[in-house]
Amino acid sequence: MKALLNIPEQAARGDILQVKVLIRHPMETGFRSNRDGKIVPRDIIHEVRCTYGGAEVFGASFFPAVSANPFLSFYLRAEQTGEVTIRWIDEGGTEYSDARMLTVT
């Protein structure tokens, strides 16, 4: 699974930045049938966390009603140069992540 993590590369100390994330994931609910009439197994993202400089700045829990390829948008304050990392855990317990470096001047 892959994510598109969008943040500015640079910011001034104290700036409020919008973080945008699009996670490519099918988000199968476990209620849908395939062409053969068999139930498509449930496969959803359970948890999404974002850290900035090692501290958690955003977290969310997902449930079957969330659409495929979920889009998230939230804000953080630029305090120091550091890595912004988005992590998510799917139905099977697999953890995925993506990161960008934010340079604060």
Coordinates of C-alpha atoms in Angstrom, one line a residue:
M1 CA 0.0 0.0 0.0
K2 CA 1.2 3.5 -0.7
A3 CA 0.4 7.0 0.5
L4 CA 0.7 10.4 -1.1
L5 CA 1.9 12.6 1.8
N6 CA 1.8 16.3 0.9
I7 CA 3.5 18.9 3.2
P8 CA 5.7 21.9 2.3
E9 CA 9.4 21.2 2.3
Q10 CA 10.2 24.4 4.2
A11 CA 8.4 26.6 6.7
A12 CA 9.2 29.4 9.2
R13 CA 9.1 28.6 12.9
G14 CA 5.5 29.0 14.2
D15 CA 3.8 28.5 10.8
I16 CA 0.6 26.5 10.7
L17 CA 0.9 23.9 8.0
Q18 CA -1.7 21.8 6.3
V19 CA -0.8 18.1 6.0
K20 CA -2.7 16.2 3.3
V21 CA -2.5 12.4 3.0
L22 CA -4.1 10.1 0.4
I23 CA -3.7 6.4 1.3
R24 CA -4.2 3.9 -1.5
H25 CA -6.2 1.1 0.1
P26 CA -9.3 -0.9 -1.1
M27 CA -11.0 -0.7 2.4
E28 CA -13.1 -3.8 1.8
T29 CA -15.8 -4.0 4.4
G30 CA -16.3 -7.8 4.4
F31 CA -20.0 -7.3 3.4
R32 CA -19.6 -7.2 -0.4
S33 CA -19.8 -10.3 -2.7
N34 CA -17.7 -11.0 -5.7
R35 CA -19.0 -12.2 -9.1
D36 CA -19.1 -15.8 -7.8
G37 CA -21.3 -14.8 -4.9
K38 CA -18.5 -15.3 -2.3
I39 CA -17.9 -12.6 0.3
V40 CA -14.8 -10.5 -0.3
P41 CA -12.8 -10.7 2.9
R42 CA -12.6 -7.7 5.1
D43 CA -9.5 -5.6 4.6
I44 CA -9.6 -2.2 6.2
I45 CA -7.1 0.3 7.7
H46 CA -7.6 0.2 11.5
E47 CA -5.3 3.0 12.7
V48 CA -3.5 6.0 11.2
R49 CA -0.9 8.0 13.2
C50 CA 1.3 10.9 12.2
T51 CA 4.4 11.9 14.1
Y52 CA 6.5 15.1 13.7
G53 CA 10.0 15.0 15.2
G54 CA 9.1 11.8 17.0
A55 CA 5.9 13.2 18.7
E56 CA 2.4 12.2 17.7
V57 CA 0.5 15.1 16.2
F58 CA -2.5 13.2 14.7
G59 CA -4.3 9.9 15.2
A60 CA -7.4 8.3 13.8
S61 CA -9.2 5.0 14.0
F62 CA -11.0 3.7 10.9
F63 CA -14.1 1.5 10.6
P64 CA -15.7 -0.3 7.7
A65 CA -17.7 2.7 6.6
V66 CA -14.6 4.6 5.5
S67 CA -14.3 4.7 1.7
A68 CA -11.5 3.2 -0.4
N69 CA -8.4 5.4 -0.7
P70 CA -9.1 7.5 2.3
F71 CA -8.0 11.2 2.2
L72 CA -7.0 13.0 5.4
S73 CA -6.2 16.6 6.1
F74 CA -5.0 18.1 9.3
Y75 CA -2.8 20.9 10.6
L76 CA 0.5 21.1 12.6
R77 CA 2.7 24.0 13.8
A78 CA 6.2 24.1 12.4
E79 CA 8.5 24.2 15.5
Q80 CA 11.7 22.5 14.5
T81 CA 13.3 20.7 11.5
G82 CA 12.2 17.1 11.6
E83 CA 10.6 14.2 9.8
V84 CA 6.8 14.1 9.4
T85 CA 5.9 10.4 9.3
I86 CA 2.5 8.9 8.5
R87 CA 1.9 5.2 9.6
W88 CA -1.1 3.0 9.2
I89 CA -2.0 -0.5 10.2
D90 CA -4.3 -2.7 8.1
E91 CA -6.6 -5.6 8.9
G92 CA -3.7 -8.2 8.8
G93 CA -1.7 -6.1 11.3
T94 CA 0.8 -5.0 8.6
E95 CA 2.2 -1.5 9.2
Y96 CA 3.0 0.8 6.4
S97 CA 4.6 4.3 6.5
D98 CA 5.7 7.2 4.4
A99 CA 7.7 10.2 5.5
R100 CA 8.9 13.7 4.4
M101 CA 11.5 16.0 5.9
L102 CA 10.3 19.4 7.0
T103 CA 13.0 22.1 7.3
V104 CA 12.1 24.9 9.7
T105 CA 14.0 28.2 9.3

